[in-house]
Short mmCIF file of C-alpha atoms in Angstrom, two decimals:
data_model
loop_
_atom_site.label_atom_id
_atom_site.label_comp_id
_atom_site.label_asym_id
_atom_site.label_seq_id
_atom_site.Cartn_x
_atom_site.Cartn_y
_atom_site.Cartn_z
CA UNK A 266 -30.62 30.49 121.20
CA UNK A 267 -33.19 32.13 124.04
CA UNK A 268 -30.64 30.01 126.56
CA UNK A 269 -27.80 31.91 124.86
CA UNK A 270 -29.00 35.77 124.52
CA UNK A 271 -30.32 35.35 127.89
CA UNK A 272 -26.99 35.02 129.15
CA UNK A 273 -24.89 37.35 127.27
CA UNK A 274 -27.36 39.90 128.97
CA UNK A 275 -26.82 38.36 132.16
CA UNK A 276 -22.58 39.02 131.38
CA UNK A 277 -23.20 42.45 129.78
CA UNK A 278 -24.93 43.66 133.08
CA UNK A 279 -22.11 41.90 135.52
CA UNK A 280 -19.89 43.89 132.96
CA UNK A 281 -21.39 46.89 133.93
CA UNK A 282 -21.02 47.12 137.52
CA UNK A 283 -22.30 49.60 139.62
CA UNK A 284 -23.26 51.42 136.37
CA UNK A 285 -26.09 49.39 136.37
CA UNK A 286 -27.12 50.80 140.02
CA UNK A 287 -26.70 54.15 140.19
CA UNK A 288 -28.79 56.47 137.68
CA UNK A 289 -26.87 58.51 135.53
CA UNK A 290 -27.33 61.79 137.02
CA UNK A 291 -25.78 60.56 140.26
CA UNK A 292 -22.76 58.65 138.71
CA UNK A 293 -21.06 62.05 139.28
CA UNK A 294 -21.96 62.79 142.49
CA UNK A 295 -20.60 59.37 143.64
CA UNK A 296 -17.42 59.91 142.10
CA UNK A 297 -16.98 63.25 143.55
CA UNK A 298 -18.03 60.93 147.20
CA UNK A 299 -15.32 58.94 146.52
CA UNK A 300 -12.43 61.11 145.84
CA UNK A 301 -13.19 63.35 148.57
CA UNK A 302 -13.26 60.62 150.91
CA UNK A 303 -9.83 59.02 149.82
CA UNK A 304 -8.44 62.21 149.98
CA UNK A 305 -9.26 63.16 153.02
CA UNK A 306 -8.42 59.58 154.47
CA UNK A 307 -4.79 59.57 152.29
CA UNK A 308 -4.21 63.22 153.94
CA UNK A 309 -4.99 62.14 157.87
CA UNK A 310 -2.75 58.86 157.44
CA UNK A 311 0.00 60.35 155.54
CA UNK A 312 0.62 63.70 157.16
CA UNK A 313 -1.08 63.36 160.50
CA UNK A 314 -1.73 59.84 161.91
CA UNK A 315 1.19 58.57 164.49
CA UNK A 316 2.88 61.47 163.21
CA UNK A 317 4.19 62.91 166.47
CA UNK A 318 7.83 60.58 166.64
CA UNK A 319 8.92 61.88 163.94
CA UNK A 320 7.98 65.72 164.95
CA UNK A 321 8.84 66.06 168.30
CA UNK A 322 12.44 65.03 167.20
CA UNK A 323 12.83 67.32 164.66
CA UNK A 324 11.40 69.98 167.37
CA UNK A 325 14.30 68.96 169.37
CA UNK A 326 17.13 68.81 166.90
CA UNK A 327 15.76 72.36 165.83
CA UNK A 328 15.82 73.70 169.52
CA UNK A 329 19.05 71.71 170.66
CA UNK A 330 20.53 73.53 167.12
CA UNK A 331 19.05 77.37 168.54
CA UNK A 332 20.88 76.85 172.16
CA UNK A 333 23.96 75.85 170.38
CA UNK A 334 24.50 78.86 168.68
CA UNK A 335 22.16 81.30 171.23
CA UNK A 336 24.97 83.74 172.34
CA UNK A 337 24.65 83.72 176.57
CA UNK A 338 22.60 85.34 178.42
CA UNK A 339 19.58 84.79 176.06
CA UNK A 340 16.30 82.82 176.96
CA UNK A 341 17.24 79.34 175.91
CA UNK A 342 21.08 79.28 176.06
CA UNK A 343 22.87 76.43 178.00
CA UNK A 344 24.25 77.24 181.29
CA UNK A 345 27.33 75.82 181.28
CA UNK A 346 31.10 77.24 181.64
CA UNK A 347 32.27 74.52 179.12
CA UNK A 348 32.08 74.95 175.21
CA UNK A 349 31.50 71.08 175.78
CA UNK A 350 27.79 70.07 176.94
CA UNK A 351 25.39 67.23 176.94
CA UNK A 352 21.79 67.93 176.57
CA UNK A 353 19.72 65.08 178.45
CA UNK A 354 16.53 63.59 177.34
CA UNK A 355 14.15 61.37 178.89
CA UNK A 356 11.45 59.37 177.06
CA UNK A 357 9.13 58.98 179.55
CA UNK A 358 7.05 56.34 177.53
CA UNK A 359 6.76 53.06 175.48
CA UNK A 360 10.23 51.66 174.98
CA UNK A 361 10.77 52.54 170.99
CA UNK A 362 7.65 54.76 171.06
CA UNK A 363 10.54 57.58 169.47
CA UNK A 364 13.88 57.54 166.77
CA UNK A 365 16.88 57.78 168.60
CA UNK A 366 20.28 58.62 166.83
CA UNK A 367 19.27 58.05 163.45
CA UNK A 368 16.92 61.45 163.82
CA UNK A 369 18.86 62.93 166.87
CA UNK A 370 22.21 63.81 165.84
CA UNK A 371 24.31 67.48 165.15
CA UNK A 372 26.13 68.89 162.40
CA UNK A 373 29.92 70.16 163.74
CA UNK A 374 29.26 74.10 165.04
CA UNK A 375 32.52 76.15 165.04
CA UNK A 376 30.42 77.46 168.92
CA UNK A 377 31.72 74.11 170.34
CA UNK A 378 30.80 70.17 170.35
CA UNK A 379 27.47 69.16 171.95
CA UNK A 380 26.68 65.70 172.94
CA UNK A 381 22.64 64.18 173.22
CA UNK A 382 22.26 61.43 176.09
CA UNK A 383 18.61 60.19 175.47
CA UNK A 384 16.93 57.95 178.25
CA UNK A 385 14.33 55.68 176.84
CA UNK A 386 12.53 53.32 179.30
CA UNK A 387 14.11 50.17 179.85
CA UNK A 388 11.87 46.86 178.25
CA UNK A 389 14.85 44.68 177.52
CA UNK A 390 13.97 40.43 177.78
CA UNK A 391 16.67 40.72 180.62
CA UNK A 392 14.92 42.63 182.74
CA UNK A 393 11.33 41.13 181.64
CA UNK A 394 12.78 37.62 182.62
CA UNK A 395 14.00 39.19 185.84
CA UNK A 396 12.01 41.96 187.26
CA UNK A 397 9.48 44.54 187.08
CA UNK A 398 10.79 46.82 184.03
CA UNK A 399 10.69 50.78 183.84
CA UNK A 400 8.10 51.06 181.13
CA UNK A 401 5.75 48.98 182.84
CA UNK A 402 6.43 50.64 186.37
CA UNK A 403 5.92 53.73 185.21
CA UNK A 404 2.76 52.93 183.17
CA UNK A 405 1.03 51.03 186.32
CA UNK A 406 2.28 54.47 188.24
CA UNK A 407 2.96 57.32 186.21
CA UNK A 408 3.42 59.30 189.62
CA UNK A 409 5.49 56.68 191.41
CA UNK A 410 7.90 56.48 188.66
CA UNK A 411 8.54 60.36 188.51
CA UNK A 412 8.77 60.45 192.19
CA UNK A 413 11.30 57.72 192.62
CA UNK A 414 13.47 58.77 189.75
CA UNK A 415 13.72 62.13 190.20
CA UNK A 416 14.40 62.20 194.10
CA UNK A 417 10.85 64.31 194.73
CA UNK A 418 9.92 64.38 198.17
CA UNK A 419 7.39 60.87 199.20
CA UNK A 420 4.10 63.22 199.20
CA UNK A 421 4.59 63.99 195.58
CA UNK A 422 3.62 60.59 194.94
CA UNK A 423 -0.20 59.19 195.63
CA UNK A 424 1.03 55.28 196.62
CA UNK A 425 3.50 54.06 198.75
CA UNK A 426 4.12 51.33 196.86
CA UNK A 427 6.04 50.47 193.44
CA UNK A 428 3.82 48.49 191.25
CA UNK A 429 5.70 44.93 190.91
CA UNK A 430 7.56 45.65 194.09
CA UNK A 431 11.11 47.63 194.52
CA UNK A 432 12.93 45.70 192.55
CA UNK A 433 12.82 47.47 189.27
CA UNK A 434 15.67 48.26 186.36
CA UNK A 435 17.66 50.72 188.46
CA UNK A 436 19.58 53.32 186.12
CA UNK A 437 22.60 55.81 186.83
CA UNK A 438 20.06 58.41 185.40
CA UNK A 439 17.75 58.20 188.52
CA UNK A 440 17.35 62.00 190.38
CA UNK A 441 18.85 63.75 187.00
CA UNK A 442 16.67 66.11 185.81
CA UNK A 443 16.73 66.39 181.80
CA UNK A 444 16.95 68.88 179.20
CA UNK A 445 13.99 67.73 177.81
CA UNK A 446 11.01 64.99 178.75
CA UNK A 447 8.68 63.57 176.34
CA UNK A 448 5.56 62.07 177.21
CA UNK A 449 2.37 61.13 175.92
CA UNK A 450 -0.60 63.55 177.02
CA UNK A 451 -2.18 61.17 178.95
CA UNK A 452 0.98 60.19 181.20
CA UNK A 453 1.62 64.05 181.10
CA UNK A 454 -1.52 65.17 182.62
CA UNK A 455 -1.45 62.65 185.98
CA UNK A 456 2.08 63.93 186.61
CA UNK A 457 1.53 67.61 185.79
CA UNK A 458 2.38 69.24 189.26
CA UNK A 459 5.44 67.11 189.53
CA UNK A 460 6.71 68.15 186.19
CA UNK A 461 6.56 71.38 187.33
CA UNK A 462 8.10 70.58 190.61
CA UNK A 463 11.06 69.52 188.67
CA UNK A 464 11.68 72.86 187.44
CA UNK A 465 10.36 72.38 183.42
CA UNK A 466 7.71 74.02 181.25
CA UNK A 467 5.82 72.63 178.57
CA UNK A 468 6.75 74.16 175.05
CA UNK A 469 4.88 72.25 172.20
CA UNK A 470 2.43 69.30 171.61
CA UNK A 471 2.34 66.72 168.64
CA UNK A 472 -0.74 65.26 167.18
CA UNK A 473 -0.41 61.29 167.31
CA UNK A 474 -3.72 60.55 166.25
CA UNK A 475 -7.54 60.77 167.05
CA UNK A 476 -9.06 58.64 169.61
CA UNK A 477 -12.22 59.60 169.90
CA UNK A 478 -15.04 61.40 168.08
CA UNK A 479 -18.80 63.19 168.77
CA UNK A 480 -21.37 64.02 166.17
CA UNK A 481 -24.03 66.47 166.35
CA UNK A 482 -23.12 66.87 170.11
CA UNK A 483 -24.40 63.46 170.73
CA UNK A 484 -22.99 60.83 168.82
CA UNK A 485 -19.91 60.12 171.18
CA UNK A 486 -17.04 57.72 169.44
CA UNK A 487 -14.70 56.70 172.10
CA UNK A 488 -16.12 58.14 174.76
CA UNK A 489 -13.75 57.14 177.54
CA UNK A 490 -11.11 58.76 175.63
CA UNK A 491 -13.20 61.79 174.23
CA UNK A 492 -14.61 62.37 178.06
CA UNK A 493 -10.67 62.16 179.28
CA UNK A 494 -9.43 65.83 180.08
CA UNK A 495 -5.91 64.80 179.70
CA UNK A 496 -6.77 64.73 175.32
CA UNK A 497 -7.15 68.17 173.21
CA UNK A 498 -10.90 68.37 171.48
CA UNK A 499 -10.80 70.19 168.48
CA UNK A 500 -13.77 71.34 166.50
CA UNK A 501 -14.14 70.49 162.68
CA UNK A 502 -17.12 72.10 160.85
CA UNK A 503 -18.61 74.55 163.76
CA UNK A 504 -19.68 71.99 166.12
CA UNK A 505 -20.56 68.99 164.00
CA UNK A 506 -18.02 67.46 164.62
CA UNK A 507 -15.19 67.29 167.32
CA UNK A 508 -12.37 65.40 167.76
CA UNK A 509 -10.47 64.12 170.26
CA UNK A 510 -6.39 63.55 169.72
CA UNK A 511 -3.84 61.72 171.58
CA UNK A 512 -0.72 63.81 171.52
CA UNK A 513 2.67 63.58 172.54
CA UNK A 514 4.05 66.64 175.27
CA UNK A 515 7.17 67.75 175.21
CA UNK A 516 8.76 69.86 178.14
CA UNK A 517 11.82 71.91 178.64
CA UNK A 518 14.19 72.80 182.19
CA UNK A 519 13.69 76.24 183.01
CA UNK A 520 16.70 78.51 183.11
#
C-alpha cells in the first residue's frame, strides 16, 4: 500500500508540471513572459521577416499605376510620345529572390495600355551546365556586372576581369537602362556611384529581416553584418538594443 500511495504522488506531481516549480506568486508573471514573447516573435515573422518581395512589388505596381495616369509634364510621368509604353525592370539579385507576373500586372486604364518587361538574373540548369551564369557573376562582382551590362565606361569597374571568365549568359537587355532596379542593400551599396552614373535615384527601402544585433553597446550578434555600413541600424529601447536589417533598395531613372 506504501508502494502504491508513493506512486500516485509521484503521478500527481508529473501531473502538475511546471506548477510544481514555480511559486504561486510568479505563475503570473511567467505567463505574462510568455505571451509577450510569442507575440512579439508571431509579429516580427508574420509582418516583417523576408517581408520585402512582397513590398517592393506592391511599391512598384502602386508607382507604375501613378505614372500611368500622371498627366505630362509632372515629376514621375513617362516620357514617351506613344500612349503605348513598357516600363523595364531589372532584378539585380538572386534568381526568384522577387514575384513576377502573378504580383506585377495592370488593370486596363482608359490613359492607354502599359506593358512591364522584368529582368531577373539568369540561373537556369542550361546555363549552370554550360557557363558562368548572371546571378553568380554578378554576386562574385557586383561592380563588374553593372559595368558590363550597362555599357559604363572600363574605370567604373574595380577588376578587369569577369569572375568565371567572359563567357557568361549574354542577354538582349545588356546597356538598357531600366525603369526601375532592385537590389539588396548590400549589392546596392558596392555599386552606389555607378547607380548613379546610370542616371537613377533611390526612392524607398524594404525591411527583409535582421541580421545582426548589439546589447548594452557591447553584446554584438552578427557582428560582420552589424559592423557592415551597407545595413540600416535601428535603435529599439534608447540604446539597449540595436538592430541591424538587411533590406532590399529599390531605385528609379531620373526624368
Amino acid at each position: 500500500n506504501n508502494n502504491k500511495n508513493n506512486n500516485n504522488k509521484n503521478n500527481n506531481d508529473k501531473r502538475k508540471g511546471w506548477a510544481v516549480c514555480v511559486r504561486p506568486d510568479m505563475k503570473m508573471a511567467v505567463v505574462l513572459i510568455m505571451i509577450v514573447t510569442n507575440t512579439l516573435a508571431f509579429c516580427y515573422l508574420g509582418l516583417f521577416h523576408q517581408a520585402a518581395p512582397l513590398s517592393v512589388t506592391k511599391s512598384l505596381v502602386q508607382r507604375i499605376q501613378q505614372k500611368r495616369h500622371q498627366q505630362p509634364g509632372a515629376p514621375l510621368v513617362v516620357t514617351t510620345t506613344h500612349r503605348d509604353v513598357t516600363i523595364r525592370i531589372h532584378f539585380l539579385m538572386g534568381c526568384h529572390s522577387t514575384p513576377l507576373y502573378s504580383h506585377l500586372h495592370l488593370g486596363p486604364s482608359s490613359s492607354g495600355s502599359m506593358a512591364i518587361d522584368p529582368w531577373y538574373l539568369d540561373c537556369s540548369p542550361s546555363c549552370r551546365s554550360t557557363q558562368t551564369c548572371e546571378s553568380d557573376r554578378f554576386h562574385g562582382n557586383p561592380r563588374k556586372f553593372v559595368a558590363d551590362a550597362y555599357g559604363l565606361s572600363p574605370s567604373s569597374s574595380t577588376s578587369s576581369a569577369a569572375v568565371g571568365g567572359e563567357d557568361y549568359c549574354k542577354t538582349e537587355r545588356d546597356h538598357v537602362v531600366p525603369d526601375y532596379l532592385v537590389m539588396y542593400a548590400e549589392q546596392a551599396h558596392e555599386v552606389r556611384d555607378l547607380v548613379v552614373e546610370l542616371g537613377m535615384r533611390k526612392v524607398d527601402r524594404f525591411v527583409h529581416g535582421i541580421n545582426g544585433a548589439r546589447l548594452l553597446g557591447s553584446a554584438t550578434l552578427g557582428r560582420e553584418n552589424y559592423e557592415n555600413d551597407a545595413f540600416s541600424k535601428y535603435n529599439i529601447v534608447s540604446d539597449m538594443l540595436t538592430i541591424s536589417v538587411d533590406e532590399m533598395i529599390l531605385f528609379e531613372k531620373r526624368i
